[in-house]
Coordinates of C-alpha atoms and ligand atoms in Angstrom, one line a residue:
M1 CA 19.6 -23.6 -32.5
T2 CA 20.9 -24.3 -29.0
A3 CA 23.2 -21.5 -27.8
E4 CA 24.0 -22.7 -24.3
A5 CA 22.9 -24.8 -21.4
A6 CA 22.8 -24.2 -17.7
D7 CA 21.5 -25.9 -14.5
A8 CA 18.8 -23.2 -14.4
V9 CA 17.3 -20.6 -16.6
V10 CA 15.6 -17.7 -14.9
V11 CA 13.2 -15.7 -17.0
G12 CA 12.9 -12.0 -16.1
A13 CA 15.3 -9.8 -14.1
G14 CA 12.8 -8.1 -11.8
P15 CA 13.8 -8.2 -8.1
N16 CA 12.3 -11.7 -7.8
G17 CA 14.2 -13.1 -10.8
L18 CA 17.4 -11.4 -9.6
V19 CA 17.0 -12.9 -6.1
A20 CA 16.3 -16.3 -7.6
A21 CA 19.5 -16.1 -9.7
N22 CA 21.4 -15.1 -6.6
A23 CA 20.1 -18.0 -4.5
L24 CA 20.7 -20.6 -7.2
A25 CA 24.2 -19.3 -7.9
D26 CA 25.0 -19.3 -4.2
A27 CA 24.0 -23.0 -4.1
G28 CA 26.6 -23.7 -6.9
W29 CA 24.2 -24.0 -9.8
D30 CA 25.2 -22.3 -13.1
V31 CA 22.5 -19.9 -14.0
V32 CA 21.5 -18.0 -17.1
L33 CA 19.0 -15.1 -16.5
V34 CA 17.2 -13.8 -19.6
E35 CA 15.6 -10.4 -19.5
A36 CA 13.5 -8.8 -22.2
N37 CA 14.5 -5.2 -21.4
T38 CA 17.9 -3.7 -21.9
E39 CA 18.2 -2.9 -18.2
V40 CA 17.8 -5.1 -15.2
G41 CA 15.3 -4.3 -12.5
G42 CA 11.7 -4.9 -13.8
A43 CA 9.7 -2.5 -11.8
V44 CA 12.8 -1.4 -9.8
R45 CA 14.3 1.1 -12.2
S46 CA 15.1 4.8 -12.5
A47 CA 16.1 7.2 -15.3
E48 CA 16.1 10.9 -16.2
V49 CA 12.7 11.3 -17.7
T50 CA 11.8 14.8 -16.7
A51 CA 14.9 17.1 -16.8
P52 CA 18.7 16.7 -16.8
G53 CA 20.0 16.1 -13.3
F54 CA 16.6 14.8 -12.0
C55 CA 16.6 11.1 -11.2
N56 CA 13.1 9.6 -11.4
D57 CA 12.1 6.2 -10.1
L58 CA 10.0 4.8 -13.0
F59 CA 7.9 2.4 -10.8
S60 CA 8.6 1.4 -7.2
A61 CA 10.4 3.9 -5.0
F62 CA 10.1 3.1 -1.3
Y63 CA 11.3 -0.2 0.1
P64 CA 10.1 -1.0 3.6
L65 CA 9.4 -4.6 2.6
A66 CA 13.0 -4.9 1.3
A67 CA 14.3 -3.4 4.5
A68 CA 12.4 -5.9 6.6
S69 CA 12.8 -8.9 4.3
P70 CA 15.2 -11.6 5.7
V71 CA 15.8 -12.5 2.1
I72 CA 17.1 -9.1 1.0
K73 CA 18.9 -8.4 4.2
G74 CA 20.7 -11.8 3.9
L75 CA 22.2 -10.8 0.5
G76 CA 24.5 -8.2 1.9
L77 CA 23.8 -5.8 -1.0
E78 CA 25.7 -3.0 0.7
D79 CA 28.9 -4.8 -0.6
F80 CA 27.5 -4.3 -4.1
G81 CA 26.9 -0.6 -3.9
L82 CA 23.5 -0.3 -2.2
A83 CA 23.1 2.4 0.4
W84 CA 19.8 3.3 2.0
R85 CA 18.6 6.9 2.7
H86 CA 15.6 8.1 4.7
A87 CA 13.5 11.2 4.6
P88 CA 13.2 13.2 7.9
A89 CA 9.7 11.7 8.3
V90 CA 8.4 8.4 6.8
L91 CA 5.0 9.4 5.6
A92 CA 2.3 12.1 5.9
H93 CA -1.4 12.1 5.0
A94 CA -2.2 15.7 3.9
L95 CA -5.8 16.8 4.2
D96 CA -7.4 19.5 2.1
D97 CA -8.1 21.5 5.3
G98 CA -4.3 21.8 6.0
R99 CA -4.1 19.2 8.8
S100 CA -1.8 16.2 8.4
A101 CA -1.2 12.9 10.2
V102 CA 2.5 12.1 10.3
L103 CA 4.3 8.7 10.6
S104 CA 7.7 9.2 12.0
R105 CA 10.4 6.6 12.8
D106 CA 10.2 7.8 16.4
P107 CA 7.0 6.1 17.8
A108 CA 6.5 9.0 20.3
T109 CA 6.4 11.6 17.5
T110 CA 3.8 9.5 15.5
A111 CA 1.8 9.1 18.7
A112 CA 1.8 12.8 19.3
S113 CA 0.6 13.4 15.7
V114 CA -2.4 11.0 16.0
D115 CA -3.2 12.2 19.5
A116 CA -3.7 15.7 18.1
F117 CA -6.7 14.3 16.2
H118 CA -8.1 12.6 19.3
P119 CA -6.7 12.5 22.8
G120 CA -5.9 9.0 23.8
D121 CA -5.1 7.8 20.3
G122 CA -1.3 8.4 21.0
D123 CA -1.4 5.7 23.7
A124 CA -3.4 3.4 21.5
W125 CA -0.8 3.9 18.8
L126 CA 2.0 2.9 21.1
E127 CA 0.0 -0.2 22.2
M128 CA -0.5 -1.2 18.6
F129 CA 3.2 -0.8 17.9
A130 CA 4.2 -2.8 21.0
H131 CA 1.9 -5.6 19.8
W132 CA 3.6 -5.5 16.4
Q133 CA 7.0 -5.8 18.0
R134 CA 5.9 -9.0 19.8
V135 CA 4.8 -10.7 16.7
R136 CA 7.1 -9.1 14.1
D137 CA 9.9 -11.7 13.7
P138 CA 7.8 -14.8 13.3
L139 CA 5.3 -12.9 11.2
L140 CA 7.9 -11.8 8.7
D141 CA 9.3 -15.3 8.6
A142 CA 5.7 -16.7 8.0
L143 CA 5.1 -14.1 5.3
F144 CA 8.3 -14.6 3.4
T145 CA 8.4 -18.4 3.4
P146 CA 6.4 -20.8 1.2
F147 CA 3.0 -22.0 2.4
P148 CA 2.3 -23.5 4.9
P149 CA 4.5 -21.5 7.3
V150 CA 4.5 -24.2 10.0
A151 CA 7.5 -23.2 12.2
P152 CA 6.8 -19.4 12.2
G153 CA 3.1 -20.2 12.9
V154 CA 4.2 -22.1 16.1
R155 CA 6.3 -19.1 17.1
I156 CA 3.4 -16.7 16.6
L157 CA 1.2 -19.0 18.8
R158 CA 4.0 -19.0 21.4
A159 CA 4.3 -15.2 21.3
L160 CA 0.5 -14.4 21.4
K161 CA -1.0 -17.5 23.2
A162 CA -4.3 -19.0 22.0
A163 CA -6.6 -16.0 22.5
G164 CA -4.0 -13.5 21.0
T165 CA -3.6 -15.8 18.0
L166 CA -7.3 -15.9 17.4
D167 CA -7.4 -12.1 17.5
F168 CA -4.5 -12.0 15.2
A169 CA -6.3 -14.4 12.7
R170 CA -9.3 -11.9 12.9
L171 CA -6.9 -9.1 12.0
A172 CA -6.1 -11.0 8.8
V173 CA -9.6 -10.6 7.5
L174 CA -10.6 -7.2 9.1
P175 CA -11.4 -4.3 6.8
V176 CA -9.0 -1.4 7.6
R177 CA -11.8 1.0 8.3
R178 CA -13.1 -1.3 11.0
L179 CA -9.6 -1.8 12.4
A180 CA -9.2 1.9 12.8
E181 CA -12.7 2.3 14.4
E182 CA -12.0 -0.4 16.9
N183 CA -8.7 1.0 18.0
F184 CA -8.8 4.8 17.6
G185 CA -11.3 7.6 18.2
G186 CA -9.9 10.1 15.7
D187 CA -9.0 10.2 12.0
G188 CA -5.2 10.6 12.3
A189 CA -4.4 6.9 12.8
A190 CA -7.2 5.9 10.5
L191 CA -5.6 8.0 7.7
L192 CA -2.2 6.4 8.2
L193 CA -3.6 2.9 8.3
T194 CA -6.0 3.3 5.4
G195 CA -3.5 5.1 3.1
N196 CA -1.1 2.3 3.6
A197 CA -3.8 -0.3 3.0
M198 CA -4.4 1.3 -0.3
H199 CA -0.9 0.3 -1.5
A200 CA -2.7 -2.9 -2.3
D201 CA -6.0 -3.0 -4.2
V202 CA -8.3 -4.1 -1.5
P203 CA -11.1 -1.5 -0.7
S204 CA -10.9 0.0 2.8
D205 CA -14.3 -1.5 3.8
A206 CA -13.4 -5.0 2.4
A207 CA -12.0 -8.0 4.3
G208 CA -8.3 -8.2 4.2
S209 CA -7.5 -4.5 3.8
G210 CA -6.8 -4.2 7.5
V211 CA -3.8 -6.5 7.6
F212 CA -2.1 -4.7 4.6
G213 CA -2.6 -1.3 6.3
W214 CA -1.4 -2.6 9.6
L215 CA 1.6 -4.3 8.2
L216 CA 2.9 -1.4 6.0
T217 CA 2.2 1.2 8.7
M218 CA 3.9 -0.8 11.4
L219 CA 6.9 -1.5 9.0
G220 CA 7.0 2.2 8.4
Q221 CA 7.1 2.8 12.1
D222 CA 9.7 0.2 12.6
V223 CA 12.2 0.4 9.6
G224 CA 11.0 3.5 7.8
Y225 CA 10.4 3.8 4.1
P226 CA 14.0 3.7 2.9
V227 CA 15.1 4.6 -0.7
P228 CA 18.3 3.5 -2.5
E229 CA 20.8 6.3 -2.7
G230 CA 21.0 7.4 -6.3
G231 CA 17.7 5.8 -7.4
A232 CA 15.9 2.5 -7.6
Q233 CA 18.2 1.4 -10.4
R234 CA 21.1 1.2 -7.9
F235 CA 19.1 -1.4 -6.0
A236 CA 18.5 -3.5 -9.1
E237 CA 22.2 -3.1 -10.1
A238 CA 23.3 -4.3 -6.7
L239 CA 21.2 -7.5 -7.0
A240 CA 22.5 -8.0 -10.6
G241 CA 26.1 -7.3 -9.5
R242 CA 25.9 -9.9 -6.7
A243 CA 24.4 -12.5 -9.1
R244 CA 27.1 -11.9 -11.7
A245 CA 29.8 -12.1 -9.0
G246 CA 28.4 -15.5 -8.1
G247 CA 28.7 -16.7 -11.7
A248 CA 25.2 -16.0 -13.1
V249 CA 25.1 -14.9 -16.7
I250 CA 22.6 -12.1 -17.4
R251 CA 21.4 -11.8 -21.0
L252 CA 19.6 -8.5 -21.6
G253 CA 17.3 -7.4 -24.4
Q254 CA 16.1 -11.0 -25.1
R255 CA 12.5 -12.0 -24.6
V256 CA 11.6 -15.6 -23.8
E257 CA 8.9 -16.7 -26.1
R258 CA 8.4 -20.3 -25.1
I259 CA 9.1 -22.7 -22.2
E260 CA 10.6 -25.8 -23.9
M261 CA 9.3 -29.1 -22.6
T262 CA 10.4 -32.7 -23.1
G263 CA 8.2 -35.6 -21.9
G264 CA 6.0 -33.1 -20.0
R265 CA 9.0 -31.6 -18.2
A266 CA 10.4 -28.0 -18.6
T267 CA 13.8 -28.4 -20.1
G268 CA 14.7 -24.9 -21.3
V269 CA 13.5 -21.8 -23.1
R270 CA 13.2 -20.5 -26.6
L271 CA 14.0 -16.8 -27.2
Q272 CA 12.2 -14.6 -29.7
D273 CA 15.1 -14.9 -32.2
G274 CA 14.8 -18.7 -32.1
T275 CA 17.8 -19.4 -29.8
R276 CA 17.3 -22.2 -27.3
I277 CA 18.8 -22.3 -23.8
S278 CA 18.6 -25.7 -22.2
A279 CA 18.0 -26.0 -18.5
R280 CA 19.5 -29.2 -17.0
R281 CA 17.5 -28.9 -13.7
A282 CA 14.9 -26.1 -13.7
V283 CA 13.3 -23.1 -15.3
L284 CA 12.2 -20.3 -12.9
A285 CA 9.8 -17.7 -14.3
D286 CA 9.6 -14.2 -13.0
V287 CA 6.7 -13.8 -15.3
D288 CA 3.0 -12.9 -14.4
A289 CA 1.0 -16.1 -14.1
P290 CA -1.4 -15.7 -16.9
S291 CA 1.3 -14.9 -19.4
L292 CA 3.5 -17.7 -18.2
Y293 CA 0.8 -20.4 -18.5
R294 CA -1.1 -19.0 -21.6
D295 CA 1.8 -17.7 -23.7
L296 CA 5.1 -19.4 -22.6
V297 CA 3.8 -22.8 -21.6
G298 CA 0.5 -22.9 -23.7
F299 CA -2.9 -23.9 -22.3
E300 CA -2.9 -26.9 -24.5
R301 CA 0.0 -28.4 -22.5
L302 CA -1.9 -27.9 -19.1
P303 CA -4.8 -29.8 -17.5
G304 CA -8.1 -28.2 -18.4
R305 CA -8.9 -27.2 -14.9
M306 CA -5.7 -25.0 -14.8
Q307 CA -6.9 -23.1 -17.8
R308 CA -10.4 -22.5 -16.2
N309 CA -8.7 -21.4 -12.9
L310 CA -6.5 -18.9 -14.9
E311 CA -9.6 -17.6 -16.7
R312 CA -10.8 -16.4 -13.2
F313 CA -7.4 -14.8 -12.4
Q314 CA -8.1 -11.2 -11.3
W315 CA -5.7 -8.4 -12.0
D316 CA -5.3 -5.4 -9.7
H317 CA -6.3 -1.9 -10.9
A318 CA -4.6 0.1 -13.6
T319 CA -2.2 3.0 -12.7
V320 CA -1.5 6.5 -13.9
K321 CA 1.9 7.9 -12.8
L322 CA 3.2 11.4 -13.1
N323 CA 6.9 12.4 -12.7
W324 CA 8.0 16.0 -12.1
A325 CA 11.1 18.0 -12.0
L326 CA 10.3 20.9 -9.5
R327 CA 12.3 24.1 -9.3
E328 CA 11.6 24.2 -5.5
P329 CA 10.3 21.9 -2.8
V330 CA 6.5 21.3 -2.8
P331 CA 4.5 24.2 -1.1
W332 CA 2.4 22.0 1.2
T333 CA -0.2 23.8 3.4
A334 CA 0.2 21.1 6.1
P335 CA 3.5 21.6 7.9
G336 CA 3.8 17.9 8.6
A337 CA 4.1 17.0 4.9
H338 CA 7.3 19.0 4.2
G339 CA 9.8 16.4 5.5
A340 CA 7.9 13.3 4.6
G341 CA 9.2 10.9 1.9
T342 CA 5.8 9.7 1.0
V343 CA 2.7 11.9 1.1
H344 CA -0.8 10.5 0.8
L345 CA -3.4 13.0 -0.4
G346 CA -6.7 13.6 -2.3
V347 CA -9.2 12.0 0.1
D348 CA -10.2 11.8 3.8
V349 CA -11.3 8.7 5.7
D350 CA -14.7 8.5 4.0
G351 CA -13.2 9.5 0.7
F352 CA -11.2 6.3 0.7
V353 CA -14.5 4.4 0.7
D354 CA -15.8 6.5 -2.3
F355 CA -12.4 5.9 -4.1
G356 CA -12.6 2.2 -3.5
A357 CA -16.2 2.1 -4.7
D358 CA -15.3 3.9 -7.9
L359 CA -12.6 1.4 -8.7
T360 CA -14.9 -1.5 -7.9
V361 CA -17.7 -0.4 -10.1
G362 CA -15.4 0.7 -13.0
R363 CA -15.9 4.5 -12.6
V364 CA -13.0 6.9 -13.0
P365 CA -12.6 8.5 -9.5
Q366 CA -13.4 12.2 -9.7
R367 CA -11.5 12.7 -6.4
P368 CA -8.6 10.3 -6.7
F369 CA -6.3 9.1 -3.9
L370 CA -2.7 9.9 -4.7
L371 CA 0.6 8.4 -3.4
F372 CA 3.1 11.2 -3.8
G373 CA 6.9 10.7 -3.5
Q374 CA 9.3 13.5 -2.5
M375 CA 12.5 11.8 -3.7
T376 CA 15.0 14.7 -3.1
T377 CA 13.6 15.1 0.4
S378 CA 14.4 11.3 0.8
D379 CA 17.8 11.3 -0.9
P380 CA 19.5 14.7 -1.7
T381 CA 21.4 13.1 -4.7
R382 CA 18.2 12.8 -6.7
S383 CA 18.2 16.4 -8.1
P384 CA 20.1 19.7 -7.9
V385 CA 20.2 21.5 -4.5
G386 CA 17.0 23.4 -3.7
T387 CA 14.9 21.5 -6.2
E388 CA 12.7 18.4 -5.9
S389 CA 12.3 15.2 -7.9
A390 CA 8.8 14.1 -7.3
W391 CA 6.2 11.7 -8.6
A392 CA 2.6 10.7 -7.8
Y393 CA 0.5 7.7 -8.9
S394 CA -3.1 6.8 -8.6
H395 CA -5.3 3.9 -9.6
V396 CA -8.1 3.8 -12.2
P397 CA -10.3 1.0 -13.3
V398 CA -8.7 -1.1 -16.1
G399 CA -9.4 0.4 -19.6
T400 CA -10.9 3.7 -18.5
V401 CA -8.0 6.0 -19.5
D402 CA -6.9 4.3 -22.7
D403 CA -7.7 7.2 -25.0
Q404 CA -5.6 10.4 -24.8
T405 CA -8.6 12.6 -23.8
A406 CA -9.6 10.5 -20.8
L407 CA -5.9 10.2 -19.8
A408 CA -5.4 14.0 -20.0
E409 CA -8.6 14.6 -17.9
H410 CA -7.3 12.2 -15.2
V411 CA -3.9 13.9 -15.2
D412 CA -5.8 17.2 -14.6
R413 CA -7.7 15.6 -11.7
M414 CA -4.5 14.3 -10.1
T415 CA -2.9 17.7 -10.5
A416 CA -5.9 19.4 -9.0
A417 CA -5.7 17.1 -6.0
V418 CA -2.1 18.1 -5.4
E419 CA -3.0 21.8 -5.8
R420 CA -5.7 21.5 -3.1
V421 CA -3.0 20.6 -0.5
A422 CA -0.1 22.5 -2.1
P423 CA -1.4 25.7 -3.8
G424 CA 1.0 27.0 -6.3
F425 CA 2.5 23.6 -7.0
S426 CA 2.0 23.8 -10.8
D427 CA 4.0 27.0 -11.0
L428 CA 7.1 25.1 -9.8
V429 CA 7.0 22.5 -12.5
L430 CA 10.1 22.6 -14.7
S431 CA 9.1 19.5 -16.6
R432 CA 6.6 16.6 -16.3
S433 CA 6.3 13.1 -17.8
V434 CA 3.2 10.9 -17.8
Q435 CA 3.2 7.1 -17.6
S436 CA -0.2 5.8 -18.7
P437 CA -1.2 2.2 -17.9
A438 CA -0.1 1.3 -21.5
D439 CA 3.3 2.9 -20.9
L440 CA 3.8 0.9 -17.7
S441 CA 3.0 -2.4 -19.4
A442 CA 5.2 -1.5 -22.4
A443 CA 8.1 -0.9 -20.1
D444 CA 7.6 -4.1 -18.1
S445 CA 5.3 -6.8 -19.5
N446 CA 4.4 -8.1 -16.0
L447 CA 2.5 -4.8 -15.3
V448 CA -0.4 -6.1 -17.4
G449 CA -2.9 -3.2 -18.0
G450 CA -1.0 -1.0 -15.6
A451 CA -1.4 -3.4 -12.6
I452 CA 1.4 -3.0 -10.1
N453 CA 1.0 -6.1 -7.9
A454 CA 0.8 -9.0 -10.5
G455 CA -2.8 -9.7 -9.5
T456 CA -5.3 -8.7 -6.9
S457 CA -4.3 -8.9 -3.2
A458 CA -7.9 -9.7 -2.2
V459 CA -8.2 -12.7 0.1
H460 CA -9.7 -14.9 -2.6
Q461 CA -6.4 -14.7 -4.5
E462 CA -3.9 -15.0 -1.6
L463 CA -2.1 -17.8 0.2
I464 CA -3.3 -21.2 -1.3
F465 CA -5.4 -19.2 -3.8
R466 CA -2.4 -17.4 -5.3
P467 CA -2.2 -17.3 -8.3
V468 CA -5.0 -19.9 -8.6
P469 CA -6.3 -22.4 -6.2
G470 CA -3.4 -24.8 -5.6
L471 CA -0.6 -25.3 -3.2
G472 CA 0.3 -21.7 -2.5
R473 CA 3.8 -22.7 -3.5
P474 CA 6.2 -21.9 -6.3
E475 CA 6.1 -25.4 -7.8
T476 CA 3.8 -25.5 -10.9
P477 CA 1.9 -28.5 -12.5
V478 CA 4.8 -28.6 -15.0
P479 CA 7.7 -30.5 -13.4
G480 CA 10.9 -28.5 -13.5
L481 CA 9.0 -25.1 -13.9
Y482 CA 8.8 -22.7 -10.9
L483 CA 6.8 -19.5 -10.6
A484 CA 9.2 -16.9 -9.3
G485 CA 7.4 -13.6 -9.7
A486 CA 4.9 -11.6 -7.7
S487 CA 1.9 -13.5 -9.0
A488 CA 3.1 -16.2 -6.6
H489 CA 2.6 -16.1 -2.8
P490 CA 3.3 -13.7 -1.0
G491 CA 2.6 -11.3 -3.9
G492 CA 3.6 -7.8 -4.9
G493 CA 6.2 -5.5 -3.4
V494 CA 9.9 -5.7 -3.4
H495 CA 10.9 -8.3 -0.8
G496 CA 12.4 -10.9 -3.0
A497 CA 10.4 -13.7 -1.3
C498 CA 8.8 -15.0 -4.5
G499 CA 12.1 -15.5 -6.2
W500 CA 13.8 -16.9 -3.1
N501 CA 11.0 -19.4 -2.5
A502 CA 11.1 -20.6 -6.1
A503 CA 14.9 -21.0 -5.9
R504 CA 14.6 -22.9 -2.6
A505 CA 11.8 -25.1 -4.0
A506 CA 13.9 -25.9 -7.1
L507 CA 17.0 -26.7 -5.1
A508 CA 15.0 -29.1 -2.9
T509 CA 13.1 -30.8 -5.6
E510 CA 15.7 -31.0 -8.4
R511 CA 18.6 -32.4 -6.3
R512 CA 19.7 -35.9 -7.0
L513 CA 17.6 -37.5 -4.1
G514 CA 14.6 -35.3 -4.7
G515 CA 12.5 -38.2 -6.2
V516 CA 10.1 -38.5 -3.3
R517 CA 9.4 -34.8 -3.3
R518 CA 8.8 -34.9 -7.0
A519 CA 6.4 -37.8 -6.7
L520 CA 4.5 -36.1 -3.9
L521 CA 4.1 -32.9 -6.0
R522 CA 2.9 -34.9 -9.0
T523 CA 0.2 -36.6 -6.8
A524 CA -0.8 -33.3 -5.2
W525 CA -1.2 -31.5 -8.5
G526 CA -2.9 -34.5 -10.1
R527 CA -5.6 -34.5 -7.3
L528 CA -6.0 -30.7 -7.3
L529 CA -6.5 -30.4 -11.1
R530 CA -8.5 -33.5 -11.7
D531 CA -11.9 -32.7 -13.3
Ligands
FAD1 C1 4.2 2.3 -10.3 C2 4.6 1.2 -9.3 C3 4.9 1.6 -8.0 C4 5.3 0.6 -7.1 N1 5.7 1.0 -5.8 C5 6.3 0.1 -5.0 C6 7.0 0.5 -3.9 O1 7.2 1.7 -3.6 N2 7.5 -0.4 -3.0 C7 7.4 -1.7 -3.3 O2 7.9 -2.6 -2.5 N3 6.8 -2.2 -4.4 C8 6.3 -1.3 -5.3 N4 5.7 -1.7 -6.5 C9 5.6 -3.2 -6.7 C10 6.9 -3.8 -7.1 O3 7.6 -3.0 -8.0 C11 6.6 -5.2 -7.8 O4 5.7 -5.9 -7.0 C12 7.9 -5.9 -8.0 O5 8.8 -5.2 -8.9 C13 7.6 -7.3 -8.6 O6 8.8 -7.9 -8.9 P1 8.9 -9.1 -9.9 O7 10.4 -9.5 -10.0 O8 8.0 -10.1 -9.5 O9 8.4 -8.5 -11.3 P2 8.9 -7.2 -12.1 O10 9.6 -6.2 -11.3 O11 7.7 -6.8 -12.8 O12 9.9 -7.8 -13.2 C14 9.6 -8.7 -14.1 C15 10.7 -8.7 -15.2 O13 10.6 -9.8 -16.0 C16 10.8 -9.5 -17.4 N5 10.0 -10.4 -18.2 C17 8.7 -10.7 -18.2 N6 8.4 -11.6 -19.1 C18 9.6 -11.9 -19.8 C19 9.9 -12.8 -20.8 N7 9.0 -13.5 -21.4 N8 11.2 -12.8 -21.2 C20 12.1 -12.1 -20.6 N9 11.9 -11.2 -19.6 C21 10.6 -11.1 -19.2 C22 10.2 -8.0 -17.4 O14 10.8 -7.3 -18.5 C23 10.7 -7.5 -16.1 O15 12.0 -6.9 -16.2 C24 5.3 -0.8 -7.4 C25 5.0 -1.1 -8.7 C26 4.7 -0.2 -9.7 C27 4.4 -0.6 -11.1

């Protein structure tokens, strides 16, 4: 049965799907967005899962990428209820010996913190930040537009000149450990850079980790790590509210089971209950790439090479997340950690290498690296006065904590890591909830196996290799179907660029005079997927 028709059907109301719906509605298309969950947001959601009055972000929590993203900034979400809040300090790395490196939004304060580890590192820090400021605008444009980023690339060349651009290209493949060694004498800056690099899944001694660490650290220095007042759900609701105001219809609690195709072209979707929604112009999928191609399209409807490429698709690591309601703020030994929104802990600079090696060889880390969020410190509305709403997550190799005993043992390891830097922490816990890798993927089917970035961020699966060797663009080999989720370039994180790029590509290709573009795409995919 066909229930309705629209210019575009968007599958999935994660931040990318919501951004795509906004962009299409802004362009005057009528849009139906279908979401499997009963809430919008995907991995941008919050709820009370520990104790009454404690708001817990269920997945993502800090939004430097959103704050810097021209896409999100351009949506004016403040008019739809979004307000950003900041912790007194952006981030701290707490060491077991009581020292900490602190990233502050004031560059001089950060410089003083890293200088305390090694005299001279403060000046080197300020130099690194000055370099970031020179390249920031074209870089963010390059990052958040579809491949190839020609115009922003020219602006980077203009800002850095030939030699500087070559150095910059080197930075793109440098391991973060090497980046820190080349620029700093002490561990303070190395801890900040490496901890931030570990927000992706690239080991600290592997090519490509440097640019992640550098990007997130410099963003933290520049725009901070803001949080939405009242919880992550408010961010998602602002995106949804704006889309609805533009005329988009959002259908919740309905899973798309199949992409409908006519004559090899995507023409709509079929829901789990059999309902069909026709798409006159395009279907945009905020769905992880393997599930989209294998389950919703079907391998049998794709060229054989596409299937083989997808069989090589590499997921990022699994995740265990703990949420706490704390009767008091965390009793950190390191003074610098008290005011930080995010605290990194559990390992030192060498410990990062051990942690990465454990994940690479499939061993559960005995000394895990934790990302810890102090949400009430960041936004006082998150829990009653004098208390703290907190969480921490850490990665494990896929499949290693699937049974309850292994999971409980790892929860104990994570708790012990917190106790080493905040003795007495456990005595403050009013209530705790655990999200296993299976819980994460049950709550958002894109988080396959507890992966948080819709596929590895390693260089062999970035740019034109994301999600599989191809164009590095949202267009798929199925005409009329666009990949709008974080499996597409530029990947994980809440910046909206994957959804935005997919919507822009659909608008350009599916307009009345888009015939030449459609023919070019057919030819390009035909050549790339020919056996
Ligand atoms: C624990 C955790 C912590 C993170 N921390 C941060 C952070 O602090 N900052 C940051 O920037 N990023 C963070 N991330 C990453 C970030 O949340 C994701 O990269 C981002 O949400 C991806 O957005 P998306 O729209 O592509 O997909 P998702 O947010 O995963 O949303 C996909 C949506 O599509 C729906 N869907 C999928 N298939 C179907 C279907 N067949 N039919 C209907 N609906 C469907 C899903 O239900 C879901 O709602 C974190 C992620 C996790 C899991």
